[in-house]
Short mmCIF file of C-alpha atoms and ligand atoms in Angstrom, two decimals:
data_model
loop_
_atom_site.label_atom_id
_atom_site.label_comp_id
_atom_site.label_asym_id
_atom_site.label_seq_id
_atom_site.Cartn_x
_atom_site.Cartn_y
_atom_site.Cartn_z
CA MET N 1 6.38 13.39 -13.30
CA LEU N 2 6.61 10.87 -10.45
CA LYS N 3 7.37 7.38 -11.72
CA ILE N 4 5.96 4.63 -9.52
CA ALA N 5 5.74 0.85 -9.33
CA VAL N 6 2.76 -0.65 -7.53
CA LEU N 7 3.22 -3.92 -5.63
CA VAL N 8 0.08 -6.03 -5.18
CA SER N 9 -1.10 -9.45 -4.00
CA GLY N 10 -4.87 -9.40 -4.25
CA ASP N 11 -7.88 -7.58 -5.65
CA GLY N 12 -6.02 -4.37 -6.46
CA SER N 13 -8.76 -1.89 -5.54
CA ASN N 14 -6.04 0.47 -4.25
CA LEU N 15 -4.17 0.10 -7.55
CA GLN N 16 -7.44 1.01 -9.27
CA ALA N 17 -7.76 4.11 -7.06
CA ILE N 18 -4.28 5.21 -8.22
CA ILE N 19 -5.11 4.51 -11.88
CA ASP N 20 -8.37 6.49 -11.55
CA SER N 21 -6.58 9.39 -9.84
CA ILE N 22 -4.10 9.58 -12.70
CA GLU N 23 -6.84 9.38 -15.33
CA ASN N 24 -8.96 12.11 -13.71
CA GLY N 25 -5.94 14.42 -13.45
CA TYR N 26 -5.63 14.43 -9.62
CA LEU N 27 -2.23 12.70 -9.74
CA ASN N 28 0.73 13.60 -11.93
CA CYS N 29 2.23 10.11 -11.88
CA SER N 30 3.04 7.31 -14.25
CA ILE N 31 2.77 3.64 -13.27
CA GLU N 32 5.85 2.01 -14.76
CA ALA N 33 5.13 -1.48 -13.43
CA VAL N 34 2.68 -3.55 -11.43
CA ILE N 35 4.47 -6.31 -9.56
CA SER N 36 2.82 -9.23 -7.77
CA ASP N 37 3.80 -12.21 -5.63
CA ASN N 38 0.55 -13.92 -6.65
CA ILE N 39 -0.28 -14.96 -10.21
CA LYS N 40 -3.99 -15.02 -9.28
CA SER N 41 -4.04 -11.38 -8.18
CA PHE N 42 -6.95 -9.60 -9.89
CA ALA N 43 -4.78 -6.47 -9.78
CA LEU N 44 -2.77 -7.98 -12.67
CA GLN N 45 -5.89 -7.92 -14.84
CA ARG N 46 -6.57 -4.31 -13.87
CA ALA N 47 -3.01 -3.40 -14.95
CA THR N 48 -3.11 -5.38 -18.19
CA LYS N 49 -6.39 -3.68 -19.13
CA LYS N 50 -4.54 -0.34 -18.95
CA GLY N 51 -1.44 -1.56 -20.79
CA ILE N 52 0.78 -1.33 -17.69
CA PRO N 53 3.70 -3.82 -17.70
CA ILE N 54 3.23 -6.61 -15.15
CA TYR N 55 5.80 -8.76 -13.37
CA VAL N 56 5.01 -11.82 -11.24
CA PHE N 57 7.37 -13.36 -8.68
CA PRO N 58 5.36 -16.13 -6.96
CA LYS N 59 5.87 -16.17 -3.21
CA LYS N 60 6.49 -19.96 -3.11
CA GLU N 61 9.23 -19.71 -5.72
CA PHE N 62 11.03 -16.55 -4.62
CA GLY N 63 10.41 -16.40 -0.84
CA GLU N 64 12.72 -13.92 0.88
CA SER N 65 14.59 -13.09 -2.33
CA ILE N 66 11.53 -11.38 -3.83
CA GLY N 67 12.96 -7.96 -2.92
CA ASP N 68 16.09 -8.65 -5.01
CA GLU N 69 13.98 -9.59 -8.04
CA ILE N 70 11.82 -6.48 -7.66
CA LEU N 71 14.94 -4.33 -7.32
CA LYS N 72 16.16 -5.60 -10.72
CA VAL N 73 12.88 -4.43 -12.31
CA VAL N 74 12.64 -1.01 -10.66
CA LYS N 75 16.25 0.17 -10.20
CA GLY N 76 16.85 3.27 -12.27
CA ASN N 77 13.28 3.27 -13.67
CA VAL N 78 11.13 4.18 -10.71
CA ASP N 79 11.05 6.95 -8.05
CA ILE N 80 8.58 5.46 -5.55
CA LEU N 81 7.43 1.94 -4.70
CA VAL N 82 3.82 1.69 -3.55
CA LEU N 83 2.77 -1.36 -1.55
CA ALA N 84 -0.97 -1.61 -2.22
CA GLY N 85 -2.09 -4.81 -0.53
CA PHE N 86 1.30 -6.47 -1.09
CA LEU N 87 1.65 -9.31 1.39
CA SER N 88 5.32 -10.34 1.07
CA LEU N 89 7.97 -8.74 3.23
CA LEU N 90 10.67 -6.70 1.53
CA LYS N 91 14.14 -7.31 2.92
CA GLY N 92 17.76 -6.49 2.15
CA GLU N 93 19.19 -4.26 -0.56
CA ILE N 94 15.87 -2.87 -1.85
CA LEU N 95 15.19 -1.21 1.53
CA LYS N 96 18.55 0.57 1.32
CA LYS N 97 18.31 1.57 -2.34
CA PHE N 98 14.73 2.85 -1.85
CA GLU N 99 15.10 4.30 1.66
CA GLY N 100 12.33 6.87 2.19
CA LYS N 101 10.88 5.91 -1.19
CA ILE N 102 8.62 2.97 -0.31
CA ILE N 103 5.11 3.54 1.03
CA ASN N 104 2.49 1.09 2.25
CA ILE N 105 -1.24 1.23 2.92
CA HIS N 106 -2.46 -0.60 6.03
CA PRO N 107 -6.13 -1.12 6.99
CA SER N 108 -5.94 0.10 10.61
CA LEU N 109 -4.74 3.04 12.66
CA ILE N 110 -1.08 2.09 13.21
CA PRO N 111 0.30 1.31 15.83
CA LEU N 112 -2.92 -0.59 16.55
CA PHE N 113 -3.80 -3.86 14.79
CA CYS N 114 -0.57 -4.12 12.82
CA GLY N 115 2.72 -6.04 12.78
CA LYS N 116 3.66 -9.56 11.77
CA GLY N 117 0.71 -11.71 10.61
CA MET N 118 -1.70 -8.79 10.76
CA TYR N 119 -2.89 -8.07 7.24
CA GLY N 120 -6.03 -7.84 5.12
CA GLU N 121 -9.19 -9.27 6.67
CA LYS N 122 -7.30 -10.50 9.75
CA VAL N 123 -6.99 -6.86 10.76
CA HIS N 124 -10.73 -6.27 10.56
CA GLU N 125 -11.45 -9.56 12.40
CA SER N 126 -9.22 -8.41 15.27
CA VAL N 127 -10.77 -4.95 15.28
CA LEU N 128 -14.29 -6.43 15.53
CA LYS N 129 -13.22 -8.86 18.25
CA SER N 130 -11.66 -6.08 20.33
CA GLY N 131 -14.80 -3.96 20.49
CA VAL N 132 -13.07 -0.68 19.55
CA LYS N 133 -15.45 1.92 18.17
CA ILE N 134 -12.96 3.56 15.82
CA THR N 135 -10.56 2.03 13.34
CA GLY N 136 -9.17 3.42 10.08
CA CYS N 137 -6.29 3.24 7.66
CA THR N 138 -2.70 4.44 7.47
CA VAL N 139 -0.22 5.29 4.74
CA HIS N 140 3.33 5.00 6.04
CA PHE N 141 6.92 4.70 4.87
CA VAL N 142 8.36 1.19 4.81
CA ASP N 143 11.52 0.29 6.69
CA GLU N 144 12.87 -2.98 8.12
CA LYS N 145 10.23 -3.07 10.89
CA VAL N 146 6.86 -4.58 9.87
CA ASP N 147 4.38 -1.65 9.69
CA GLY N 148 6.98 0.39 11.58
CA GLY N 149 7.98 3.27 9.30
CA ALA N 150 7.03 6.93 9.69
CA ILE N 151 3.29 7.62 9.34
CA ILE N 152 2.30 9.88 6.43
CA LEU N 153 -1.52 10.01 6.55
CA GLN N 154 -4.27 8.39 8.61
CA LYS N 155 -8.04 8.43 8.38
CA ALA N 156 -10.41 7.31 11.14
CA VAL N 157 -13.45 5.15 10.36
CA PRO N 158 -16.29 4.28 12.77
CA VAL N 159 -16.94 0.67 13.78
CA TYR N 160 -20.63 -0.20 14.26
CA PHE N 161 -22.03 -2.97 16.49
CA GLU N 162 -23.74 -4.50 13.44
CA ASP N 163 -20.52 -4.65 11.37
CA ASP N 164 -19.05 -7.85 9.99
CA VAL N 165 -15.68 -8.15 8.24
CA LYS N 166 -17.24 -7.36 4.86
CA THR N 167 -19.02 -4.15 5.88
CA LEU N 168 -16.06 -2.87 7.91
CA LYS N 169 -13.56 -3.71 5.17
CA GLU N 170 -15.67 -1.82 2.61
CA ARG N 171 -15.92 1.27 4.83
CA VAL N 172 -12.16 1.26 5.47
CA LEU N 173 -11.32 0.65 1.78
CA GLU N 174 -13.35 3.70 0.82
CA GLU N 175 -10.95 5.84 2.88
CA GLU N 176 -7.86 3.90 1.72
CA HIS N 177 -8.79 4.84 -1.84
CA LYS N 178 -8.58 8.51 -0.84
CA ILE N 179 -5.47 8.66 1.35
CA LEU N 180 -3.21 6.54 -0.87
CA PRO N 181 -3.57 8.89 -3.89
CA GLU N 182 -3.36 11.86 -1.50
CA ALA N 183 -0.02 10.62 -0.10
CA LEU N 184 1.30 10.11 -3.63
CA LYS N 185 0.21 13.62 -4.58
CA LEU N 186 2.07 15.05 -1.57
CA LEU N 187 5.18 13.05 -2.51
CA SER N 188 4.99 14.17 -6.15
CA GLU N 189 4.84 17.78 -4.96
CA ASN N 190 7.84 17.27 -2.60
CA LYS N 191 5.71 18.21 0.40
CA ILE N 192 6.75 15.32 2.67
CA PHE N 193 9.80 15.39 4.95
CA ILE N 194 10.92 12.93 7.64
CA LYS N 195 12.31 14.52 10.82
CA ASP N 196 13.22 12.48 13.92
CA GLY N 197 11.26 9.51 12.55
CA LYS N 198 8.12 11.62 12.07
CA VAL N 199 6.57 12.99 8.91
CA GLN N 200 6.20 16.72 8.41
CA ILE N 201 3.87 17.85 5.63
CA VAL N 202 4.64 21.35 4.38
C1 LIG X 301 -6.13 -3.31 1.73
O1 LIG X 301 -7.13 -3.22 2.71
C2 LIG X 301 -4.77 -2.96 2.31
O2 LIG X 301 -4.83 -1.95 3.28
C3 LIG X 301 -4.37 -4.27 2.93
O3 LIG X 301 -4.76 -5.24 1.98
C4 LIG X 301 -5.92 -4.76 1.29
C5 LIG X 301 -5.67 -4.85 -0.20
O4 LIG X 301 -6.81 -4.50 -0.92
N1 LIG X 301 -2.97 -4.32 3.22
C6 LIG X 301 -2.45 -4.90 4.30
O5 LIG X 301 -3.11 -5.50 5.10
C7 LIG X 301 -0.94 -4.79 4.41
N2 LIG X 301 -0.52 -5.05 5.77
P1 LIG X 301 -6.72 -4.24 -2.50
O6 LIG X 301 -5.94 -5.41 -3.10
O7 LIG X 301 -8.15 -4.21 -2.93
O8 LIG X 301 -6.02 -2.92 -2.72
#
Protein backbone atom coordinates (compact mmCIF):
# COMPACT_ATOMS: atom_id res chain seq x y z
CA MET A 1 0.00 0.00 0.00
CA LEU A 2 1.24 3.47 -0.93
CA LYS A 3 2.00 5.57 2.14
CA ILE A 4 1.52 9.29 1.59
CA ALA A 5 1.76 12.58 3.44
CA VAL A 6 -0.46 15.43 2.28
CA LEU A 7 0.83 19.00 2.58
CA VAL A 8 -1.84 21.70 2.83
CA SER A 9 -2.30 25.42 3.52
CA GLY A 10 -5.99 26.12 3.07
CA ASP A 11 -9.43 24.59 2.72
CA GLY A 12 -8.21 21.08 1.96
CA SER A 13 -10.85 20.11 -0.61
CA ASN A 14 -8.15 18.18 -2.49
CA LEU A 15 -7.19 16.39 0.74
CA GLN A 16 -10.88 15.52 1.11
CA ALA A 17 -10.93 14.12 -2.44
CA ILE A 18 -8.02 11.82 -1.51
CA ILE A 19 -9.70 10.75 1.74
CA ASP A 20 -12.95 10.02 -0.15
CA SER A 21 -11.09 8.05 -2.84
CA ILE A 22 -9.49 5.88 -0.18
CA GLU A 23 -12.79 5.35 1.64
CA ASN A 24 -14.68 4.39 -1.52
CA GLY A 25 -11.96 1.90 -2.49
CA TYR A 26 -10.65 3.75 -5.59
CA LEU A 27 -7.24 4.34 -3.99
CA ASN A 28 -5.08 1.81 -2.18
CA CYS A 29 -3.26 4.39 -0.08
CA SER A 30 -2.81 5.35 3.53
CA ILE A 31 -2.43 8.96 4.67
CA GLU A 32 0.30 8.86 7.31
CA ALA A 33 0.34 12.60 7.99
CA VAL A 34 -1.26 15.89 7.05
CA ILE A 35 1.23 18.72 7.31
CA SER A 36 0.43 22.43 7.15
CA ASP A 37 2.26 25.76 7.18
CA ASN A 38 -0.95 27.43 8.40
CA ILE A 39 -2.58 26.69 11.76
CA LYS A 40 -5.88 28.07 10.41
CA SER A 41 -6.02 25.60 7.51
CA PHE A 42 -9.45 23.93 7.47
CA ALA A 43 -7.67 20.87 6.04
CA LEU A 44 -6.36 20.21 9.57
CA GLN A 45 -9.93 19.80 10.81
CA ARG A 46 -10.70 17.43 7.93
CA ALA A 47 -7.67 15.31 8.92
CA THR A 48 -8.41 15.35 12.64
CA LYS A 49 -11.98 14.22 11.94
CA LYS A 50 -10.51 11.10 10.29
CA GLY A 51 -7.90 10.48 12.98
CA ILE A 52 -4.98 11.34 10.68
CA PRO A 53 -1.92 12.73 12.52
CA ILE A 54 -1.40 16.44 11.86
CA TYR A 55 1.76 18.54 12.00
CA VAL A 56 1.89 22.34 11.79
CA PHE A 57 4.99 24.37 10.91
CA PRO A 58 3.81 28.00 10.66
CA LYS A 59 5.30 29.81 7.68
CA LYS A 60 6.32 32.87 9.76
CA GLU A 61 8.23 30.72 12.24
CA PHE A 62 9.91 28.23 9.91
CA GLY A 63 10.30 30.14 6.62
CA GLU A 64 12.71 28.41 4.24
CA SER A 65 13.56 25.67 6.75
CA ILE A 66 10.06 24.20 6.54
CA GLY A 67 11.30 21.48 4.16
CA ASP A 68 13.82 20.29 6.78
CA GLU A 69 11.10 20.03 9.43
CA ILE A 70 8.81 18.12 7.07
CA LEU A 71 11.65 15.78 6.14
CA LYS A 72 12.06 14.85 9.84
CA VAL A 73 8.38 13.83 9.96
CA VAL A 74 8.22 11.87 6.70
CA LYS A 75 11.67 10.29 6.29
CA GLY A 76 11.37 6.53 6.40
CA ASN A 77 7.58 6.64 6.96
CA VAL A 78 6.21 7.87 3.67
CA ASP A 79 6.54 6.92 -0.04
CA ILE A 80 5.00 9.99 -1.70
CA LEU A 81 4.48 13.62 -0.68
CA VAL A 82 1.36 15.23 -2.09
CA LEU A 83 1.20 19.03 -2.25
CA ALA A 84 -2.53 19.76 -2.18
CA GLY A 85 -2.83 23.53 -2.03
CA PHE A 86 0.46 23.85 -0.10
CA LEU A 87 1.74 27.38 -0.53
CA SER A 88 5.28 27.24 0.91
CA LEU A 89 8.23 26.38 -1.30
CA LEU A 90 10.15 23.19 -0.56
CA LYS A 91 13.91 23.60 -0.79
CA GLY A 92 17.09 21.70 0.00
CA GLU A 93 17.51 18.15 1.25
CA ILE A 94 13.84 17.11 1.01
CA LEU A 95 13.91 17.59 -2.79
CA LYS A 96 16.89 15.22 -3.03
CA LYS A 97 15.58 12.60 -0.60
CA PHE A 98 12.15 12.61 -2.29
CA GLU A 99 13.28 13.08 -5.91
CA GLY A 100 10.48 11.85 -8.20
CA LYS A 101 8.30 11.28 -5.15
CA ILE A 102 6.68 14.69 -4.64
CA ILE A 103 3.61 15.70 -6.64
CA ASN A 104 1.68 18.97 -6.75
CA ILE A 105 -1.73 20.04 -8.00
CA HIS A 106 -1.89 23.42 -9.77
CA PRO A 107 -5.10 25.18 -10.89
CA SER A 108 -4.08 25.94 -14.50
CA LEU A 109 -2.71 24.24 -17.58
CA ILE A 110 1.05 24.47 -16.91
CA PRO A 111 3.15 26.12 -18.41
CA LEU A 112 0.45 28.80 -18.51
CA PHE A 113 -0.51 30.85 -15.43
CA CYS A 114 2.09 29.33 -13.13
CA GLY A 115 5.44 30.15 -11.50
CA LYS A 116 6.45 32.36 -8.60
CA GLY A 117 3.54 34.24 -6.97
CA MET A 118 0.96 32.44 -9.08
CA TYR A 119 -1.19 30.34 -6.78
CA GLY A 120 -4.79 29.80 -5.69
CA GLU A 121 -7.26 32.51 -6.71
CA LYS A 122 -4.50 34.64 -8.25
CA VAL A 123 -4.32 32.05 -11.01
CA HIS A 124 -8.02 32.32 -11.79
CA GLU A 125 -7.88 36.16 -11.65
CA SER A 126 -5.10 36.13 -14.26
CA VAL A 127 -6.95 33.61 -16.40
CA LEU A 128 -10.10 35.78 -16.40
CA LYS A 129 -8.10 38.93 -17.13
CA SER A 130 -6.35 37.30 -20.09
CA GLY A 131 -9.54 36.33 -21.90
CA VAL A 132 -8.47 32.73 -22.62
CA LYS A 133 -11.40 30.42 -23.29
CA ILE A 134 -9.81 27.30 -21.84
CA THR A 135 -7.99 26.76 -18.56
CA GLY A 136 -7.68 23.65 -16.41
CA CYS A 137 -5.53 21.92 -13.84
CA THR A 138 -2.27 20.00 -13.74
CA VAL A 139 -0.70 17.34 -11.54
CA HIS A 140 3.08 17.41 -11.86
CA PHE A 141 6.24 16.26 -10.13
CA VAL A 142 7.97 18.81 -7.94
CA ASP A 143 11.59 19.78 -8.46
CA GLU A 144 13.61 22.91 -7.63
CA LYS A 145 11.82 24.99 -10.31
CA VAL A 146 8.48 26.51 -9.21
CA ASP A 147 5.75 24.55 -11.06
CA GLY A 148 8.52 23.21 -13.29
CA GLY A 149 8.58 19.43 -12.82
CA ALA A 150 7.38 16.80 -15.30
CA ILE A 151 3.64 16.91 -16.01
CA ILE A 152 1.67 13.79 -15.00
CA LEU A 153 -1.96 14.63 -15.81
CA GLN A 154 -3.89 17.64 -17.08
CA LYS A 155 -7.56 18.36 -17.54
CA ALA A 156 -8.99 21.23 -19.60
CA VAL A 157 -11.88 23.34 -18.29
CA PRO A 158 -13.88 25.93 -20.29
CA VAL A 159 -13.85 29.59 -19.26
CA TYR A 160 -17.17 31.41 -19.79
CA PHE A 161 -17.63 35.16 -20.36
CA GLU A 162 -19.92 35.30 -17.30
CA ASP A 163 -17.36 33.64 -14.98
CA ASP A 164 -15.98 35.26 -11.86
CA VAL A 165 -13.18 33.86 -9.69
CA LYS A 166 -15.65 31.86 -7.60
CA THR A 167 -17.43 30.11 -10.48
CA LEU A 168 -14.19 29.38 -12.35
CA LYS A 169 -12.43 28.13 -9.22
CA GLU A 170 -15.33 25.75 -8.50
CA ARG A 171 -15.31 24.35 -12.05
CA VAL A 172 -11.53 23.81 -11.94
CA LEU A 173 -11.64 22.27 -8.44
CA GLU A 174 -14.16 19.72 -9.65
CA GLU A 175 -11.54 18.42 -12.09
CA GLU A 176 -8.68 18.74 -9.58
CA HIS A 177 -10.61 16.38 -7.31
CA LYS A 178 -10.54 13.78 -10.10
CA ILE A 179 -6.99 14.04 -11.46
CA LEU A 180 -5.18 14.17 -8.10
CA PRO A 181 -6.58 10.78 -6.95
CA GLU A 182 -6.05 9.46 -10.50
CA ALA A 183 -2.36 10.42 -10.41
CA LEU A 184 -1.97 8.76 -7.02
CA LYS A 185 -3.64 5.62 -8.33
CA LEU A 186 -1.20 5.51 -11.27
CA LEU A 187 1.74 5.98 -8.89
CA SER A 188 0.47 3.27 -6.54
CA GLU A 189 0.26 0.89 -9.51
CA ASN A 190 3.82 1.82 -10.66
CA LYS A 191 2.47 3.04 -14.00
CA ILE A 192 4.37 6.34 -14.13
CA PHE A 193 7.89 6.73 -15.52
CA ILE A 194 9.94 9.87 -16.21
CA LYS A 195 11.94 9.83 -19.47
CA ASP A 196 13.85 12.88 -20.75
CA GLY A 197 11.92 15.11 -18.34
CA LYS A 198 8.56 13.83 -19.61
CA VAL A 199 6.09 11.46 -18.02
CA GLN A 200 5.21 8.19 -19.69
CA ILE A 201 2.12 6.39 -18.42
CA VAL A 202 2.17 2.67 -19.16
C1 LIG B 1 -6.25 24.35 -5.37
O1 LIG B 1 -6.96 25.00 -6.40
C2 LIG B 1 -4.84 24.04 -5.82
O2 LIG B 1 -4.74 23.70 -7.17
C3 LIG B 1 -4.16 25.35 -5.54
O3 LIG B 1 -4.67 25.77 -4.30
C4 LIG B 1 -6.02 25.29 -4.19
C5 LIG B 1 -6.16 24.56 -2.87
O4 LIG B 1 -7.48 24.16 -2.66
N1 LIG B 1 -2.72 25.21 -5.52
C6 LIG B 1 -1.88 26.12 -6.00
O5 LIG B 1 -2.24 27.17 -6.45
C7 LIG B 1 -0.42 25.74 -5.91
N2 LIG B 1 0.37 26.53 -6.81
P1 LIG B 1 -7.85 23.13 -1.49
O6 LIG B 1 -7.13 23.62 -0.23
O7 LIG B 1 -9.33 23.22 -1.39
O8 LIG B 1 -7.37 21.76 -1.91
